[in-house]
XYZ file of C-alpha atoms in Angstrom:
334
model
C -0.219 -0.031 0.158
C 1.257 3.433 -0.981
C 2.273 5.709 2.159
C 0.075 8.338 0.846
C -2.854 6.082 0.696
C -2.239 4.833 4.434
C -1.921 8.154 5.694
C -4.874 9.666 4.115
C -7.041 6.684 5.282
C -5.546 7.106 9.022
C -6.039 10.805 9.063
C -9.426 10.831 7.350
C -10.621 8.731 10.357
C -8.954 10.828 12.908
C -10.436 13.918 11.681
C -13.866 12.361 11.601
C -13.337 11.181 15.007
C -12.054 14.351 16.099
C -15.003 16.138 14.979
C -17.381 13.842 16.703
C -15.453 14.319 19.992
C -15.096 17.945 20.155
C -18.928 18.015 19.575
C -19.017 16.227 22.720
C -16.493 18.191 24.370
C -18.754 21.272 24.181
C -21.893 19.408 24.591
C -20.928 18.316 27.870
C -20.861 22.054 29.126
C -24.038 23.116 27.428
C -25.657 20.160 29.290
C -24.418 21.283 32.278
C -25.919 24.638 32.131
C -29.077 22.939 32.284
C -28.527 21.349 35.266
C -26.514 23.580 37.371
C -28.056 25.219 40.459
C -28.538 28.962 40.482
C -25.582 30.759 41.607
C -22.962 28.540 40.001
C -21.295 29.936 37.138
C -20.761 27.736 34.042
C -17.105 27.643 33.025
C -15.901 27.626 29.832
C -12.062 28.753 29.913
C -10.921 25.237 30.795
C -12.438 23.628 27.668
C -9.880 25.683 25.818
C -7.330 24.863 28.293
C -7.504 21.313 27.827
C -7.031 21.795 24.148
C -3.524 22.896 24.762
C -4.656 26.346 22.601
C -5.477 28.978 25.096
C -2.956 31.286 23.972
C -4.054 31.059 20.522
C -7.702 31.554 21.691
C -6.928 34.468 23.858
C -5.003 36.130 20.998
C -7.896 36.147 19.043
C -11.030 36.133 20.965
C -9.945 37.728 24.290
C -12.456 36.686 26.920
C -13.622 32.800 27.431
C -17.294 33.472 26.973
C -19.830 30.695 26.122
C -20.161 32.215 22.534
C -16.501 32.695 21.810
C -15.399 29.221 23.147
C -18.386 27.502 21.294
C -17.462 29.435 17.852
C -13.831 28.754 18.249
C -14.292 24.904 18.805
C -17.099 24.727 16.373
C -16.768 26.793 13.350
C -13.421 28.500 13.328
C -11.847 27.519 10.120
C -8.473 29.490 11.169
C -8.392 26.991 14.054
C -7.315 23.601 12.812
C -9.026 21.503 15.358
C -12.480 23.282 15.170
C -15.167 20.690 13.784
C -15.664 22.536 10.623
C -11.758 22.368 10.186
C -11.694 18.756 10.958
C -14.444 18.046 8.304
C -12.579 20.403 5.721
C -9.361 18.123 6.318
C -11.393 14.923 6.375
C -13.112 15.924 3.168
C -9.605 16.594 1.160
C -8.043 13.353 2.667
C -11.216 11.534 1.193
C -11.056 13.227 -1.934
C -7.423 12.111 -2.450
C -8.204 8.706 -2.233
C -11.462 8.394 -3.811
C -10.154 5.259 -5.881
C -9.366 3.591 -2.915
C -12.315 4.118 -0.545
C -16.033 3.206 -1.477
C -18.475 5.677 -2.866
C -20.612 5.681 -0.058
C -17.919 6.575 2.148
C -17.192 9.644 -0.030
C -20.821 10.617 -0.014
C -20.893 10.576 3.902
C -17.854 12.870 4.340
C -19.144 15.098 1.707
C -22.464 15.341 3.460
C -21.290 15.598 6.803
C -18.946 18.481 5.742
C -21.792 20.587 3.983
C -24.034 19.628 7.070
C -21.730 21.746 9.541
C -20.798 24.373 6.789
C -24.453 25.058 6.361
C -24.680 25.371 10.216
C -21.770 27.786 10.398
C -23.805 29.906 7.871
C -26.582 30.411 10.422
C -24.028 30.558 13.374
C -27.333 30.777 15.723
C -26.892 29.815 19.351
C -30.164 28.051 19.086
C -28.903 25.424 16.713
C -25.851 24.012 18.705
C -27.693 21.167 20.665
C -29.369 19.675 17.388
C -25.843 20.393 15.571
C -23.848 18.376 17.839
C -26.384 15.726 17.908
C -26.241 15.445 14.190
C -22.300 15.711 14.152
C -22.225 12.615 16.586
C -24.548 10.526 14.405
C -23.097 11.268 11.074
C -19.738 10.179 12.503
C -21.248 7.127 13.623
C -22.911 6.571 9.934
C -19.458 7.211 8.515
C -17.963 4.465 10.704
C -20.542 1.892 9.916
C -20.470 2.777 6.152
C -16.546 2.196 6.109
C -17.319 -1.076 8.241
C -19.748 -2.237 5.740
C -18.541 -1.067 2.390
C -14.742 -1.352 2.354
C -12.644 -4.367 2.211
C -11.089 -4.936 5.715
C -7.534 -5.113 4.517
C -4.420 -2.980 5.291
C -6.155 0.305 4.757
C -9.222 -0.340 6.677
C -6.927 -1.291 9.643
C -5.075 1.932 9.254
C -8.378 3.918 9.401
C -9.395 1.908 12.549
C -5.948 2.960 14.169
C -6.753 6.390 13.415
C -10.267 6.417 14.782
C -9.310 4.322 17.901
C -6.142 6.591 18.621
C -8.376 9.640 18.477
C -11.023 8.389 20.291
C -8.555 7.383 23.332
C -7.130 10.771 23.133
C -10.430 12.627 23.363
C -11.814 10.287 25.999
C -8.574 11.196 28.107
C -9.251 15.056 27.498
C -13.088 14.997 28.208
C -12.141 13.281 31.333
C -9.306 15.822 32.270
C -12.077 18.480 31.630
C -13.922 17.618 34.915
C -10.634 17.976 36.629
C -10.246 21.436 35.257
C -13.781 22.518 35.822
C -13.977 20.733 38.962
C -16.209 22.426 41.525
C -16.774 26.334 42.841
C -15.000 25.020 46.016
C -13.958 21.867 47.879
C -17.299 22.132 49.732
C -19.214 20.716 46.445
C -17.212 17.441 46.827
C -19.822 14.632 47.045
C -22.901 17.337 46.589
C -25.643 17.092 44.134
C -23.774 19.082 41.954
C -20.737 17.088 41.806
C -22.907 13.976 40.945
C -24.552 16.034 38.045
C -21.155 16.958 36.536
C -20.034 13.347 36.767
C -23.428 12.288 35.142
C -22.939 14.670 32.579
C -19.266 13.437 31.601
C -20.583 9.861 31.277
C -23.402 11.042 28.940
C -20.969 13.075 26.873
C -19.095 9.870 26.178
C -22.398 7.633 25.311
C -21.103 5.759 28.826
C -24.019 6.561 31.201
C -26.204 3.737 30.482
C -23.360 1.042 30.317
C -21.812 2.374 33.345
C -25.197 2.183 35.344
C -25.469 -1.509 34.150
C -21.888 -2.288 35.608
C -22.228 0.093 38.837
C -25.134 1.435 40.568
C -23.602 4.426 42.308
C -22.125 7.471 40.394
C -18.854 7.938 42.199
C -15.361 9.453 40.848
C -13.407 6.526 41.129
C -16.029 4.342 39.361
C -16.321 6.730 36.463
C -12.690 7.202 35.994
C -12.093 3.629 36.085
C -14.768 2.838 33.441
C -13.592 5.346 30.884
C -9.995 4.517 31.581
C -9.692 0.639 32.270
C -12.700 -0.968 31.114
C -11.661 -3.576 28.470
C -15.327 -3.876 26.968
C -16.799 -0.360 26.567
C -15.577 0.921 23.009
C -14.939 4.489 24.417
C -12.806 3.441 27.246
C -8.930 4.524 26.883
C -7.820 0.988 27.491
C -10.306 -0.728 24.769
C -9.382 1.790 22.323
C -5.557 1.178 22.743
C -5.885 -2.685 23.066
C -7.837 -2.533 19.463
C -5.525 -0.230 17.986
C -2.562 -2.750 18.959
C -4.581 -5.467 17.314
C -4.842 -3.391 14.216
C -1.147 -2.643 14.106
C -0.262 -6.269 14.511
C -2.691 -7.000 11.351
C -0.972 -4.585 9.352
C 2.809 -5.727 10.303
C 1.847 -9.712 10.819
C 3.688 -9.935 13.904
C 2.179 -11.755 16.650
C 0.807 -9.926 19.903
C 3.543 -9.635 22.564
C 6.255 -9.213 20.047
C 7.298 -6.052 17.903
C 9.156 -5.394 14.559
C 9.010 -1.522 14.667
C 9.152 1.481 17.130
C 5.313 1.944 16.857
C 4.328 -1.463 17.788
C 7.182 -1.264 20.875
C 5.656 1.938 22.060
C 2.173 0.694 21.851
C 2.635 -2.582 23.334
C 4.306 -1.214 26.197
C 1.443 1.261 26.908
C -1.154 -1.373 26.533
C 0.857 -3.648 28.975
C 1.158 -0.678 31.519
C -2.627 -0.047 31.448
C -3.535 -3.645 31.472
C -1.791 -4.080 34.884
C -2.956 -0.552 36.119
C -5.669 -0.238 38.967
C -7.832 2.824 39.731
C -6.245 3.080 43.238
C -2.719 3.392 41.252
C -4.443 6.275 39.014
C -5.423 8.157 42.199
C -2.233 7.419 43.945
C -0.540 9.377 41.000
C -3.134 11.796 40.667
C -5.880 11.727 37.895
C -4.646 14.843 36.225
C -1.182 13.649 36.243
C -1.979 10.308 35.182
C -4.191 11.611 32.290
C -1.378 13.929 31.179
C 1.069 11.270 31.392
C -0.912 8.999 29.323
C -1.824 11.850 26.713
C 1.982 12.157 25.979
C 2.377 8.486 25.805
C -0.264 8.206 23.190
C 1.119 11.185 21.451
C 4.473 9.360 21.239
C 2.507 6.256 19.688
C 0.968 8.622 16.936
C 4.438 9.807 16.150
C 5.851 6.633 15.967
C 3.371 5.526 13.620
C 3.826 8.429 11.233
C 7.461 7.738 11.461
C 7.197 4.080 10.499
C 4.692 4.237 7.896
C 4.193 7.899 6.562
C 7.606 9.220 6.934
C 8.026 10.042 3.315
C 4.343 11.618 2.834
C 2.752 14.104 4.835
C -0.809 15.053 4.068
C -2.947 15.526 7.073
C -4.761 18.674 6.680
C -3.554 20.032 3.297
C -4.950 19.274 -0.071
C -3.081 16.926 -2.358
C -0.965 18.487 -4.934
C -1.094 16.629 -8.263
C -0.305 12.868 -7.941
C 3.014 13.474 -10.000
C 4.543 15.478 -7.347
C 3.845 13.115 -4.569
C 6.558 10.912 -3.126
C 4.795 7.251 -3.943
C 6.866 4.981 -1.439
C 5.310 1.778 -0.126
C 4.236 1.303 3.230
C 6.773 -0.576 5.482
C 4.967 -3.894 5.857
C 5.982 -7.275 6.163
């Protein structure tokens, strides 16, 4: 498989998943606003802090009001991680490999992009709840169409890796939002407000029903354990990374427990560590500190995947030039 094809499929899926998760990311705050008791101010600045783009936001918008943060994360085409920017990048990646993906996949990406683009032209605060709902389900439709219409070959596995790594990354960030938003003061710990926030976080990851089936009480340690360490829930970090490792081994042909490149080694070490981690270990380190370290390790895995398979070709969010100008090297698979 050509490096440019593998790279585009990988990033096509990362960007679609990123758009969905940014929608979840913002929606958790919008939902909290409906349930917060009077006198409690909703915070929006922490959402920008957890993206790592606070300096850029403050330079361009100044105050972190609801309208400013929502526009920045949803419609700002000059911000590469906004929903609209992600879908533009996904569409360009899909356009570059239309001969590889199914026509149904292209139609889904194109429709998805125009859905959000048309919403951006309205830019009304009243549309956001409905828009974020449609963004989440458009992402689900794309994943389902890809699964049903694309051969489950190397390309499909690269797409799965992109989607799963992005999902693990954003589950980490959504959980970290709770740390940063936290409570107005320590006296709220264990209060109804605390419980409301944890429920909103579970709902933002579509985890509420599955969590309640596994545990009866909403407690911080239980929620954190479910979203970080659960082996069966498809949005937990552990599940996503284990499935990413499985896809990587399918591409290289090496058996689980062994490795033939730096990406497999880094991912294998991370999966092994998570597999033997308990929630007590997490809280002993500190939830934010653990999530921050995990974020860095996932970024390292992504970098090593790029070095191993895409080092001779980088497209990401930029449109393809003519095919003659691209480096047409083969992906290094055994």
